[in-house]
Amino acid sequence: MSQSSSPPEMADHQRILILDYGSQYTQLIARRIREERVFCEIHPPDRSEEWIREWDPAGIILSGGPNSVYDPDVPGLDPAILELGIPILGICYGMQLIAREEGGQVQAGTREYGRADLRIGTSDDLFDGFDPQESTRVWCSHGDHVDEPPPGFRALASTATLPVAAFKAEDRDIYGVQFHPEVAHTVRGEEILSNFLFRIAGCSPTWTPGAFVDESVARIAEQAGDAHVICGLSGGVDSSVAAVLVHRAVGDRLTCIFVDTGLLRKGERESVERTFRKHMGIRLVVVDAREEFLEAIEGIQDPEAKRKAIGNTFIRIFERTAQEEGQDARFLVQGTLYPDVIESVSTGGPSVTIKTHHNVGGLPEDMPFQLIEPLRELFKDEVRNVGRELGLPEDFVGRHPFPGPGLAIRVLGEVREDRLAILREADAIYLEEIRDAGLYDDIWQAFAVLLPIRSVGVMGDSRTYEYVIALRAVTSRDGMTADWYHFPHEVLSTISTRIINQVQGVNRVTYDVSSKPPATIEWE
């Protein structure tokens, strides 16, 4: 993440620092903490003692990770952090780091992945509400383990294979657990994390949508001063919530620019114009840049190159449009979310870049604007709650996400107008049938993808050789993890039949049954 500390509006909230050692579950830790209305951020594990003192967390969580503490060149732990007097919870690899730094032994043992029964050995704040000798189901994912607590620590719990499944320092609020309380498979994991947050770290549940709105408006007003601001409006939930939030702060000095990229869904331009001009009361400028975007991505097949080309083109259009409108705009508003940042920017530790989002890693270095990103610390469900707090209608707040690069990353491979037309029609049929079946609100995101292949088919006794449409629908809380949606078979059958019969150029429809991870939600 960013090397700087949190924005000023976080100063009035207690916050938790998560040091990321590369676990696939690190983002889940953050989600669980946010659900308790406590602010937290994920940072790389090489944060210094001085940096942490300045950041001033109420507590620190050391995530799990794929490494052994004995492997060469693995991320470690500054022992000075253990002496800061800040409550610490080490999870899996984080527990093993604590044990090693405190003079204990970490053993290479039988690899354990899956459910285990945790037996609470003694009452303690971390297991407040659990009865001694009580057994509860937890989720393990580790190779190394700790057989004995390090000097000055005592065991709190065990499993059939782990004599020390949890420990605590006798003289400090330093804890370690060998299992993962953040995953749903750990039955009472939320209680364990809640105990750490409230009983041990002394946090209060003050991270609320109302508090966020009040503090963000004040911060944006201070940041923008008397300057003009433009907002790159996509019509989706993120940019719309960001626009309304900034409008509260700067009023008529905000101009929203909606760019018709030629990469939009069917009817999207008309819907955005109608919603913002009639219901939002925000100045809106619509730019037709379809030819410009198609030229910018002509012949490009690599998804990262597509995203960067689109990001660069957006900035050039914003700059030109602001000048044409006589706006000496110094700031650009974007609806960047925390998952965008996580996926786009390596934490500097073991985590790697998944994909560059056009509004995070795809911006040109010579961009003439300073960014205002009021949602940068939020997950998707938090953005929806802020939208409700701002008074946006529920049917708008509940819209499925739509990526900034639009259909360009749903036409796999080279993007051409004929391929966009096919996808646009198939996608419209798909979403229409989902709504007619009353399933739209049950699904987190649904969309169609045009595959860069053709398959043989038969229509009316004739051979066809046409494109394949893949359908994607997932359930999720925040987009960081997702499961494929289990459609009623008759709904999928209706969707497939309509697309094949009504969309020229398609003779086959498939359904994506991949979860995230290992897949991402978007195909590119």
CSV table of N, CA and C in Angstrom, one decimal, residues 109-208:
chain,number,residue,atom,x,y,z
A,109,GLY,N,6.7,-29.9,11.0
A,109,GLY,CA,6.0,-31.1,11.3
A,109,GLY,C,5.0,-31.5,10.2
A,110,THR,N,4.1,-32.3,10.5
A,110,THR,CA,3.1,-32.8,9.6
A,110,THR,C,2.3,-31.6,9.1
A,111,ARG,N,2.2,-31.5,7.8
A,111,ARG,CA,1.4,-30.4,7.2
A,111,ARG,C,-0.1,-30.6,7.5
A,112,GLU,N,-0.8,-29.6,7.9
A,112,GLU,CA,-2.1,-29.7,8.3
A,112,GLU,C,-3.0,-28.7,7.6
A,113,TYR,N,-3.9,-29.1,6.8
A,113,TYR,CA,-4.8,-28.3,6.0
A,113,TYR,C,-6.2,-28.8,6.2
A,114,GLY,N,-7.1,-27.9,6.8
A,114,GLY,CA,-8.4,-28.3,6.9
A,114,GLY,C,-8.9,-28.1,8.4
A,115,ARG,N,-10.1,-28.7,8.7
A,115,ARG,CA,-10.7,-28.5,9.9
A,115,ARG,C,-10.0,-29.3,11.1
A,116,ALA,N,-10.1,-28.7,12.2
A,116,ALA,CA,-9.5,-29.3,13.4
A,116,ALA,C,-10.4,-28.9,14.6
A,117,ASP,N,-10.4,-29.7,15.7
A,117,ASP,CA,-11.1,-29.4,16.9
A,117,ASP,C,-10.2,-28.7,17.9
A,118,LEU,N,-10.5,-27.5,18.2
A,118,LEU,CA,-9.7,-26.7,19.2
A,118,LEU,C,-10.3,-26.9,20.6
A,119,ARG,N,-9.4,-27.3,21.5
A,119,ARG,CA,-9.8,-27.4,22.9
A,119,ARG,C,-9.2,-26.3,23.7
A,120,ILE,N,-10.1,-25.5,24.4
A,120,ILE,CA,-9.7,-24.4,25.2
A,120,ILE,C,-9.1,-24.9,26.5
A,121,GLY,N,-7.9,-24.6,26.8
A,121,GLY,CA,-7.2,-25.1,28.0
A,121,GLY,C,-7.4,-24.2,29.2
A,122,THR,N,-7.5,-22.9,29.0
A,122,THR,CA,-7.6,-22.0,30.2
A,122,THR,C,-8.4,-20.8,29.7
A,123,SER,N,-9.1,-20.1,30.6
A,123,SER,CA,-9.8,-18.9,30.2
A,123,SER,C,-8.9,-17.8,30.1
A,124,ASP,N,-9.2,-16.9,29.1
A,124,ASP,CA,-8.4,-15.7,28.9
A,124,ASP,C,-9.2,-14.8,28.0
A,125,ASP,N,-8.8,-13.5,28.0
A,125,ASP,CA,-9.5,-12.5,27.2
A,125,ASP,C,-9.7,-12.9,25.8
A,126,LEU,N,-8.7,-13.6,25.1
A,126,LEU,CA,-8.8,-13.9,23.7
A,126,LEU,C,-10.0,-14.9,23.5
A,127,PHE,N,-10.2,-15.8,24.5
A,127,PHE,CA,-11.3,-16.8,24.4
A,127,PHE,C,-12.4,-16.5,25.4
A,128,ASP,N,-12.6,-15.2,25.7
A,128,ASP,CA,-13.7,-14.8,26.5
A,128,ASP,C,-15.0,-15.3,26.0
A,129,GLY,N,-15.8,-15.9,26.8
A,129,GLY,CA,-17.1,-16.5,26.4
A,129,GLY,C,-17.0,-18.0,26.0
A,130,PHE,N,-15.8,-18.5,26.0
A,130,PHE,CA,-15.5,-19.9,25.8
A,130,PHE,C,-15.4,-20.6,27.1
A,131,ASP,N,-15.9,-21.8,27.3
A,131,ASP,CA,-15.8,-22.5,28.6
A,131,ASP,C,-14.4,-23.3,28.5
A,132,PRO,N,-13.7,-23.3,29.6
A,132,PRO,CA,-12.5,-24.2,29.7
A,132,PRO,C,-12.8,-25.6,29.3
A,133,GLN,N,-12.0,-26.2,28.6
A,133,GLN,CA,-12.1,-27.6,28.1
A,133,GLN,C,-13.2,-27.7,27.0
A,134,GLU,N,-13.8,-26.5,26.6
A,134,GLU,CA,-14.7,-26.6,25.5
A,134,GLU,C,-14.0,-26.9,24.2
A,135,SER,N,-14.7,-27.5,23.2
A,135,SER,CA,-14.1,-27.8,21.9
A,135,SER,C,-14.9,-27.1,20.9
A,136,THR,N,-14.1,-26.5,19.9
A,136,THR,CA,-14.8,-25.7,18.9
A,136,THR,C,-14.0,-26.0,17.6
A,137,ARG,N,-14.7,-25.9,16.4
A,137,ARG,CA,-14.1,-26.2,15.1
A,137,ARG,C,-13.3,-25.0,14.6
A,138,VAL,N,-12.0,-25.3,14.1
A,138,VAL,CA,-11.2,-24.2,13.6
A,138,VAL,C,-10.6,-24.7,12.2
A,139,TRP,N,-10.0,-23.8,11.5
A,139,TRP,CA,-9.5,-24.1,10.2
A,139,TRP,C,-7.9,-23.9,10.3
A,140,CYS,N,-7.2,-24.9,9.9
A,140,CYS,CA,-5.7,-24.9,9.9
A,140,CYS,C,-5.2,-24.9,8.5
A,141,SER,N,-4.1,-24.3,8.3
A,141,SER,CA,-3.4,-24.3,7.0
A,141,SER,C,-1.9,-24.0,7.3
A,142,HIS,N,-1.2,-25.0,7.6
A,142,HIS,CA,0.2,-24.8,8.0
A,142,HIS,C,1.1,-26.0,7.8
A,143,GLY,N,2.4,-25.8,7.9
A,143,GLY,CA,3.4,-26.9,7.9
A,143,GLY,C,4.1,-26.9,9.2
A,144,ASP,N,4.8,-25.8,9.5
A,144,ASP,CA,5.5,-25.6,10.8
A,144,ASP,C,4.5,-25.4,11.9
A,145,HIS,N,5.0,-25.6,13.1
A,145,HIS,CA,4.1,-25.4,14.3
A,145,HIS,C,5.0,-25.2,15.5
A,146,VAL,N,4.4,-24.9,16.6
A,146,VAL,CA,5.0,-24.6,17.9
A,146,VAL,C,4.6,-25.7,18.9
A,147,ASP,N,5.6,-26.5,19.4
A,147,ASP,CA,5.3,-27.6,20.3
A,147,ASP,C,5.2,-27.1,21.8
A,148,GLU,N,6.0,-26.0,22.1
A,148,GLU,CA,6.1,-25.5,23.4
A,148,GLU,C,6.0,-24.0,23.4
A,149,PRO,N,5.3,-23.3,24.3
A,149,PRO,CA,5.3,-21.9,24.3
A,149,PRO,C,6.8,-21.3,24.5
A,150,PRO,N,7.1,-20.2,23.9
A,150,PRO,CA,8.4,-19.6,24.2
A,150,PRO,C,8.5,-19.2,25.7
A,151,PRO,N,9.7,-18.9,26.2
A,151,PRO,CA,9.9,-18.5,27.6
A,151,PRO,C,9.0,-17.3,27.9
A,152,GLY,N,8.3,-17.3,29.0
A,152,GLY,CA,7.4,-16.2,29.3
A,152,GLY,C,6.1,-16.2,28.7
A,153,PHE,N,5.7,-17.3,28.0
A,153,PHE,CA,4.4,-17.5,27.4
A,153,PHE,C,3.7,-18.7,28.0
A,154,ARG,N,2.4,-18.8,27.8
A,154,ARG,CA,1.7,-20.0,28.3
A,154,ARG,C,0.7,-20.4,27.2
A,155,ALA,N,0.5,-21.7,27.1
A,155,ALA,CA,-0.5,-22.2,26.1
A,155,ALA,C,-1.9,-21.9,26.5
A,156,LEU,N,-2.7,-21.6,25.6
A,156,LEU,CA,-4.1,-21.3,25.8
A,156,LEU,C,-5.1,-22.4,25.3
A,157,ALA,N,-4.6,-23.1,24.2
A,157,ALA,CA,-5.5,-24.0,23.6
A,157,ALA,C,-4.7,-25.1,22.8
A,158,SER,N,-5.3,-26.2,22.4
A,158,SER,CA,-4.6,-27.2,21.7
A,158,SER,C,-5.6,-27.9,20.8
A,159,THR,N,-5.0,-28.7,19.9
A,159,THR,CA,-5.8,-29.6,19.0
A,159,THR,C,-5.2,-31.0,19.2
A,160,ALA,N,-5.7,-32.0,18.5
A,160,ALA,CA,-5.2,-33.4,18.6
A,160,ALA,C,-3.8,-33.5,18.1
A,161,THR,N,-3.4,-32.6,17.2
A,161,THR,CA,-2.0,-32.6,16.6
A,161,THR,C,-1.1,-31.5,17.1
A,162,LEU,N,-1.8,-30.4,17.7
A,162,LEU,CA,-1.0,-29.2,18.1
A,162,LEU,C,-1.1,-29.0,19.6
A,163,PRO,N,0.0,-29.3,20.3
A,163,PRO,CA,-0.1,-29.1,21.7
A,163,PRO,C,-0.2,-27.6,22.1
A,164,VAL,N,0.3,-26.7,21.2
A,164,VAL,CA,0.1,-25.3,21.4
A,164,VAL,C,-0.6,-24.7,20.2
A,165,ALA,N,-1.9,-24.7,20.2
A,165,ALA,CA,-2.6,-24.1,19.1
A,165,ALA,C,-2.9,-22.6,19.3
A,166,ALA,N,-2.6,-22.1,20.6
A,166,ALA,CA,-2.7,-20.7,20.9
A,166,ALA,C,-1.9,-20.4,22.1
A,167,PHE,N,-1.2,-19.3,22.2
A,167,PHE,CA,-0.4,-18.9,23.4
A,167,PHE,C,-0.6,-17.4,23.6
A,168,LYS,N,-0.1,-17.0,24.8
A,168,LYS,CA,-0.1,-15.6,25.3
A,168,LYS,C,1.1,-15.4,26.1
A,169,ALA,N,1.7,-14.1,26.0
A,169,ALA,CA,2.8,-13.7,26.8
A,169,ALA,C,2.2,-13.4,28.2
A,170,GLU,N,3.0,-13.8,29.2
A,170,GLU,CA,2.5,-13.6,30.6
A,170,GLU,C,2.5,-12.1,31.0
A,171,ASP,N,3.4,-11.3,30.5
A,171,ASP,CA,3.5,-9.9,30.9
A,171,ASP,C,3.1,-8.9,29.9
A,172,ARG,N,2.6,-9.3,28.7
A,172,ARG,CA,2.3,-8.4,27.6
A,172,ARG,C,1.0,-9.0,26.9
A,173,ASP,N,0.3,-8.1,26.2
A,173,ASP,CA,-0.8,-8.5,25.4
A,173,ASP,C,-0.3,-9.0,24.0
A,174,ILE,N,0.4,-10.0,24.0
A,174,ILE,CA,0.9,-10.6,22.8
A,174,ILE,C,0.4,-12.0,22.7
A,175,TYR,N,-0.3,-12.3,21.6
A,175,TYR,CA,-1.0,-13.6,21.4
A,175,TYR,C,-0.6,-14.2,20.1
A,176,GLY,N,-0.8,-15.5,20.0
A,176,GLY,CA,-0.6,-16.2,18.8
A,176,GLY,C,-1.6,-17.4,18.7
A,177,VAL,N,-2.1,-17.6,17.4
A,177,VAL,CA,-3.0,-18.7,17.2
A,177,VAL,C,-2.4,-19.4,15.9
A,178,GLN,N,-2.5,-20.7,15.9
A,178,GLN,CA,-1.9,-21.5,14.8
A,178,GLN,C,-3.0,-21.8,13.8
A,179,PHE,N,-4.2,-21.4,14.0
A,179,PHE,CA,-5.3,-21.6,13.1
A,179,PHE,C,-5.7,-20.2,12.5
A,180,HIS,N,-6.8,-20.2,11.7
A,180,HIS,CA,-7.2,-19.0,11.0
A,180,HIS,C,-8.6,-18.6,11.5
A,181,PRO,N,-8.7,-17.6,12.5
A,181,PRO,CA,-10.0,-17.2,12.9
A,181,PRO,C,-10.8,-16.4,11.9
A,182,GLU,N,-10.1,-15.9,10.9
A,182,GLU,CA,-10.8,-15.0,9.9
A,182,GLU,C,-11.6,-15.7,8.9
A,183,VAL,N,-11.4,-17.1,8.7
A,183,VAL,CA,-12.2,-17.8,7.7
A,183,VAL,C,-13.5,-18.3,8.3
A,184,ALA,N,-14.5,-18.5,7.4
A,184,ALA,CA,-15.8,-18.9,7.9
A,184,ALA,C,-15.8,-20.3,8.5
A,185,HIS,N,-14.8,-21.1,8.1
A,185,HIS,CA,-14.7,-22.5,8.6
A,185,HIS,C,-14.4,-22.6,10.1
A,186,THR,N,-13.8,-21.5,10.6
A,186,THR,CA,-13.5,-21.4,12.0
A,186,THR,C,-14.8,-20.9,12.6
A,187,VAL,N,-15.5,-21.8,13.3
A,187,VAL,CA,-16.9,-21.6,13.7
A,187,VAL,C,-17.1,-20.3,14.5
A,188,ARG,N,-16.2,-20.1,15.5
A,188,ARG,CA,-16.3,-19.0,16.4
A,188,ARG,C,-15.2,-18.0,16.2
A,189,GLY,N,-14.7,-17.9,15.0
A,189,GLY,CA,-13.6,-17.0,14.7
A,189,GLY,C,-13.9,-15.6,14.9
A,190,GLU,N,-15.1,-15.1,14.5
A,190,GLU,CA,-15.5,-13.7,14.7
A,190,GLU,C,-15.5,-13.3,16.2
A,191,GLU,N,-15.8,-14.3,17.1
A,191,GLU,CA,-15.8,-14.0,18.5
A,191,GLU,C,-14.3,-13.8,19.0
A,192,ILE,N,-13.4,-14.6,18.5
A,192,ILE,CA,-12.0,-14.5,18.8
A,192,ILE,C,-11.4,-13.2,18.4
A,193,LEU,N,-11.7,-12.8,17.1
A,193,LEU,CA,-11.2,-11.5,16.6
A,193,LEU,C,-11.9,-10.3,17.4
A,194,SER,N,-13.2,-10.5,17.7
A,194,SER,CA,-13.9,-9.4,18.5
A,194,SER,C,-13.2,-9.3,19.8
A,195,ASN,N,-12.9,-10.4,20.5
A,195,ASN,CA,-12.2,-10.3,21.8
A,195,ASN,C,-10.9,-9.6,21.7
A,196,PHE,N,-10.2,-9.8,20.6
A,196,PHE,CA,-8.9,-9.1,20.5
A,196,PHE,C,-9.1,-7.6,20.3
A,197,LEU,N,-10.1,-7.3,19.5
A,197,LEU,CA,-10.3,-5.9,19.2
A,197,LEU,C,-10.8,-5.1,20.4
A,198,PHE,N,-11.8,-5.6,21.1
A,198,PHE,CA,-12.5,-4.9,22.1
A,198,PHE,C,-12.0,-5.1,23.5
A,199,ARG,N,-11.7,-6.4,23.9
A,199,ARG,CA,-11.2,-6.7,25.2
A,199,ARG,C,-9.8,-6.4,25.4
A,200,ILE,N,-9.0,-6.7,24.3
A,200,ILE,CA,-7.5,-6.7,24.5
A,200,ILE,C,-7.0,-5.3,23.9
A,201,ALA,N,-7.4,-5.0,22.7
A,201,ALA,CA,-6.9,-3.7,22.1
A,201,ALA,C,-7.7,-2.5,22.5
A,202,GLY,N,-8.8,-2.7,23.2
A,202,GLY,CA,-9.6,-1.5,23.7
A,202,GLY,C,-10.2,-0.7,22.6
A,203,CYS,N,-10.5,-1.3,21.5
A,203,CYS,CA,-11.2,-0.5,20.4
A,203,CYS,C,-12.6,-0.2,20.7
A,204,SER,N,-13.2,0.8,20.0
A,204,SER,CA,-14.6,1.1,20.1
A,204,SER,C,-15.2,1.0,18.6
A,205,PRO,N,-16.4,0.6,18.5
A,205,PRO,CA,-17.0,0.4,17.1
A,205,PRO,C,-17.5,1.8,16.5
A,206,THR,N,-16.5,2.6,16.2
A,206,THR,CA,-16.9,4.0,15.7
A,206,THR,C,-16.7,4.1,14.2
A,207,TRP,N,-16.3,3.1,13.5
A,207,TRP,CA,-16.1,3.2,12.0
A,207,TRP,C,-17.5,3.0,11.4
A,208,THR,N,-18.3,4.0,11.3
A,208,THR,CA,-19.7,4.0,10.7
A,208,THR,C,-19.8,4.8,9.5
